[in-house]
Coordinates of N, CA, C and O in Angstrom, one line a residue:
M294 N -25.1 107.9 137.3 CA -24.2 109.0 137.4 C -24.6 109.8 138.6 O -25.7 110.1 138.8
P295 N -23.6 110.2 139.5 CA -24.0 111.0 140.7 C -24.4 112.4 140.3 O -23.9 113.0 139.3
R296 N -25.3 112.9 141.1 CA -25.8 114.3 140.9 C -25.0 115.2 141.7 O -24.7 114.9 142.9
H297 N -24.6 116.3 141.2 CA -23.8 117.3 141.9 C -24.8 118.5 142.3 O -25.5 118.9 141.4
A298 N -24.6 118.9 143.5 CA -25.5 120.0 144.0 C -25.0 121.3 143.4 O -23.8 121.6 143.2
L299 N -26.0 122.1 143.0 CA -25.7 123.5 142.5 C -25.5 124.4 143.7 O -26.2 124.2 144.7
P300 N -24.7 125.4 143.6 CA -24.6 126.4 144.7 C -26.0 127.1 144.9 O -26.6 127.4 143.9
S301 N -26.3 127.3 146.1 CA -27.6 127.9 146.4 C -27.4 129.4 146.4 O -26.4 130.0 146.8
S302 N -28.5 130.1 145.9 CA -28.4 131.6 145.8 C -29.4 132.1 146.9 O -29.7 133.3 146.9
S303 N -29.7 131.3 147.9 CA -30.6 131.8 148.9 C -29.9 132.7 149.9 O -28.7 132.7 150.1
L304 N -30.7 133.5 150.6 CA -30.1 134.4 151.7 C -29.5 133.5 152.7 O -28.4 133.9 153.3
S305 N -30.1 132.4 153.0 CA -29.6 131.5 154.1 C -28.2 131.0 153.7 O -27.3 131.1 154.5
A306 N -28.0 130.6 152.5 CA -26.7 130.2 152.0 C -25.7 131.3 152.0 O -24.5 131.1 152.3
A307 N -26.1 132.5 151.6 CA -25.2 133.6 151.5 C -24.8 134.0 152.9 O -23.6 134.3 153.2
V308 N -25.7 134.0 153.9 CA -25.3 134.3 155.3 C -24.3 133.3 155.8 O -23.3 133.6 156.4
R309 N -24.6 132.0 155.6 CA -23.7 130.9 156.0 C -22.3 131.1 155.4 O -21.3 131.0 156.1
G310 N -22.3 131.4 154.1 CA -21.0 131.6 153.5 C -20.2 132.8 154.0 O -19.0 132.7 154.2
R311 N -20.9 133.9 154.3 CA -20.2 135.0 154.8 C -19.7 134.8 156.3 O -18.7 135.3 156.7
L312 N -20.5 134.0 157.0 CA -20.1 133.7 158.4 C -19.1 132.6 158.5 O -18.5 132.4 159.5
G313 N -19.1 131.8 157.4 CA -18.2 130.6 157.4 C -18.7 129.5 158.4 O -17.9 128.9 159.1
I314 N -20.0 129.3 158.4 CA -20.6 128.3 159.3 C -21.4 127.2 158.6 O -21.7 127.4 157.4
S315 N -21.6 126.1 159.2 CA -22.3 125.0 158.6 C -23.8 125.2 158.7 O -24.3 126.1 159.4
R316 N -24.5 124.3 158.0 CA -26.0 124.3 158.1 C -26.5 124.1 159.5 O -27.4 124.7 160.0
E317 N -25.7 123.2 160.2 CA -26.1 122.9 161.5 C -26.0 124.1 162.4 O -26.8 124.4 163.3
E318 N -24.9 124.8 162.3 CA -24.6 126.0 163.1 C -25.7 127.1 162.8 O -26.2 127.7 163.7
L319 N -26.0 127.3 161.5 CA -27.1 128.2 161.2 C -28.4 127.8 161.8 O -29.2 128.6 162.3
G320 N -28.7 126.5 161.7 CA -29.9 126.0 162.3 C -30.0 126.3 163.8 O -31.0 126.7 164.3
D321 N -28.9 126.1 164.5 CA -28.8 126.4 165.9 C -29.2 127.9 166.2 O -29.9 128.3 167.1
L322 N -28.6 128.8 165.3 CA -28.8 130.2 165.5 C -30.3 130.6 165.2 O -30.8 131.5 165.8
L323 N -30.9 129.9 164.2 CA -32.3 130.2 163.8 C -33.3 129.4 164.6 O -34.5 129.6 164.5
E324 N -32.8 128.4 165.4 CA -33.6 127.5 166.2 C -34.5 126.7 165.3 O -35.7 126.5 165.5
V325 N -33.9 126.1 164.2 CA -34.5 125.2 163.3 C -33.6 124.0 163.1 O -32.4 124.1 163.5
T326 N -34.1 123.0 162.5 CA -33.2 121.8 162.2 C -32.3 122.0 161.0 O -32.6 122.8 160.2
V327 N -31.3 121.2 161.0 CA -30.3 121.3 159.9 C -31.1 120.9 158.6 O -30.8 121.4 157.5
S328 N -32.0 120.0 158.7 CA -32.9 119.5 157.6 C -33.7 120.7 157.0 O -33.8 120.9 155.8
Q329 N -34.2 121.5 157.9 CA -35.0 122.7 157.5 C -34.1 123.7 156.7 O -34.5 124.2 155.7
V330 N -32.9 123.9 157.2 CA -32.0 124.8 156.5 C -31.7 124.3 155.1 O -31.7 125.0 154.1
G331 N -31.4 123.0 155.0 CA -31.2 122.4 153.7 C -32.4 122.5 152.8 O -32.2 122.8 151.6
H332 N -33.6 122.3 153.3 CA -34.8 122.4 152.4 C -35.0 123.8 151.9 O -35.3 124.1 150.8
V333 N -34.7 124.8 152.8 CA -34.8 126.2 152.4 C -33.8 126.6 151.4 O -34.1 127.2 150.4
E334 N -32.6 126.1 151.6 CA -31.5 126.4 150.6 C -31.7 125.8 149.3 O -31.3 126.3 148.3
C335 N -32.5 124.7 149.2 CA -32.8 124.0 148.0 C -34.1 124.6 147.3 O -34.4 124.2 146.2
G336 N -34.7 125.4 148.1 CA -36.0 126.0 147.5 C -37.2 125.2 147.7 O -38.2 125.5 147.1
R337 N -37.1 124.2 148.5 CA -38.3 123.3 148.7 C -39.3 123.8 149.8 O -40.4 123.5 149.8
R338 N -38.7 124.6 150.8 CA -39.5 125.1 151.9 C -39.1 126.5 152.2 O -38.1 127.0 151.7
S339 N -39.8 127.1 153.2 CA -39.4 128.4 153.7 C -39.3 128.4 155.2 O -39.9 127.5 155.8
Y340 N -38.7 129.3 155.8 CA -38.6 129.4 157.2 C -39.9 129.9 157.8 O -40.6 130.7 157.1
S341 N -40.1 129.7 159.0 CA -41.2 130.3 159.8 C -40.9 131.8 159.8 O -39.8 132.2 159.6
A342 N -41.9 132.6 160.2 CA -41.7 134.0 160.3 C -40.7 134.3 161.3 O -39.8 135.2 161.1
R343 N -40.6 133.6 162.4 CA -39.7 133.9 163.5 C -38.2 133.6 163.0 O -37.3 134.4 163.2
A344 N -38.0 132.4 162.3 CA -36.7 132.1 161.8 C -36.3 133.0 160.7 O -35.1 133.4 160.7
Q345 N -37.2 133.4 159.9 CA -36.9 134.4 158.8 C -36.5 135.7 159.4 O -35.5 136.3 158.9
A346 N -37.1 136.2 160.5 CA -36.7 137.4 161.1 C -35.3 137.3 161.7 O -34.5 138.3 161.6
R347 N -35.0 136.2 162.3 CA -33.7 136.0 162.8 C -32.6 136.0 161.7 O -31.5 136.6 161.9
L348 N -32.9 135.4 160.6 CA -32.0 135.3 159.5 C -31.8 136.8 158.9 O -30.6 137.1 158.7
L349 N -32.8 137.5 158.8 CA -32.7 138.9 158.4 C -31.9 139.7 159.3 O -31.0 140.6 158.9
R350 N -32.0 139.5 160.6 CA -31.2 140.3 161.6 C -29.7 139.9 161.4 O -28.8 140.7 161.5
L351 N -29.4 138.6 161.2 CA -28.1 138.2 161.0 C -27.5 138.8 159.7 O -26.4 139.3 159.7
A352 N -28.3 138.8 158.7 CA -27.8 139.4 157.4 C -27.5 140.9 157.6 O -26.6 141.4 157.0
E353 N -28.3 141.6 158.3 CA -28.1 143.0 158.6 C -26.8 143.3 159.3 O -26.2 144.4 159.2
L354 N -26.4 142.4 160.1 CA -25.2 142.6 160.9 C -23.9 142.3 160.1 O -22.8 142.8 160.6
L355 N -24.0 141.7 159.0 CA -22.8 141.4 158.2 C -22.4 142.7 157.4 O -23.2 143.4 156.9
P356 N -21.1 142.9 157.4 CA -20.6 144.1 156.6 C -20.8 143.8 155.1 O -20.9 142.7 154.7
A357 N -21.0 144.9 154.4 CA -21.2 144.8 153.0 C -19.9 144.3 152.4 O -18.8 144.6 152.8
A358 N -20.1 143.6 151.3 CA -18.9 143.0 150.6 C -18.1 144.2 149.9 O -18.8 145.1 149.4
L359 N -16.8 144.1 149.9 CA -16.0 145.1 149.3 C -16.0 144.9 147.8 O -15.9 143.8 147.3
P360 N -16.2 146.0 147.0 CA -16.1 145.8 145.5 C -14.6 145.3 145.2 O -13.7 145.6 146.0
A361 N -14.5 144.6 144.1 CA -13.2 144.1 143.8 C -12.1 145.1 143.7 O -10.9 144.9 144.2
E362 N -12.4 146.3 143.2 CA -11.3 147.4 143.1 C -11.0 148.0 144.5 O -10.0 148.6 144.7
A363 N -11.9 147.8 145.5 CA -11.6 148.4 146.8 C -11.0 147.4 147.8 O -10.6 147.7 148.9
A364 N -11.0 146.1 147.3 CA -10.4 145.1 148.2 C -8.9 145.3 148.4 O -8.3 145.8 147.5
P365 N -8.4 145.0 149.6 CA -7.0 145.1 149.8 C -6.2 144.2 148.8 O -6.7 143.1 148.5
P366 N -5.1 144.6 148.4 CA -4.3 143.8 147.4 C -3.8 142.5 148.0 O -3.5 142.5 149.2
G367 N -3.9 141.5 147.3 CA -3.4 140.2 147.7 C -1.9 140.1 147.6 O -1.2 141.0 147.1
P368 N -1.4 138.9 148.0 CA 0.1 138.7 147.9 C 0.5 138.7 146.4 O -0.3 138.3 145.6
T369 N 1.6 139.2 146.1 CA 2.1 139.1 144.7 C 3.2 138.1 144.6 O 3.9 137.8 145.6
L370 N 3.3 137.5 143.4 CA 4.3 136.6 143.2 C 5.5 137.3 142.5 O 5.4 138.0 141.5
A371 N 6.7 137.2 143.2 CA 7.9 137.9 142.6 C 8.8 136.9 142.0 O 8.8 135.8 142.2

């Protein structure tokens, strides 16, 4: 039976999701390999201090998520 990956709750995955970028693109921004990003997101490894600092800077630049009640209304079906 094939194994299905569980969604990652790591900061790395959250930043990627908010930016809409791939593991490879995040790796380029952090100057690490795509493999390293994958290992971090799976909880097997951690980033170097330099890569972690870059990730934290990226996370700080992201706007806070809007609460559901403050989000602009979506399209309505008439």
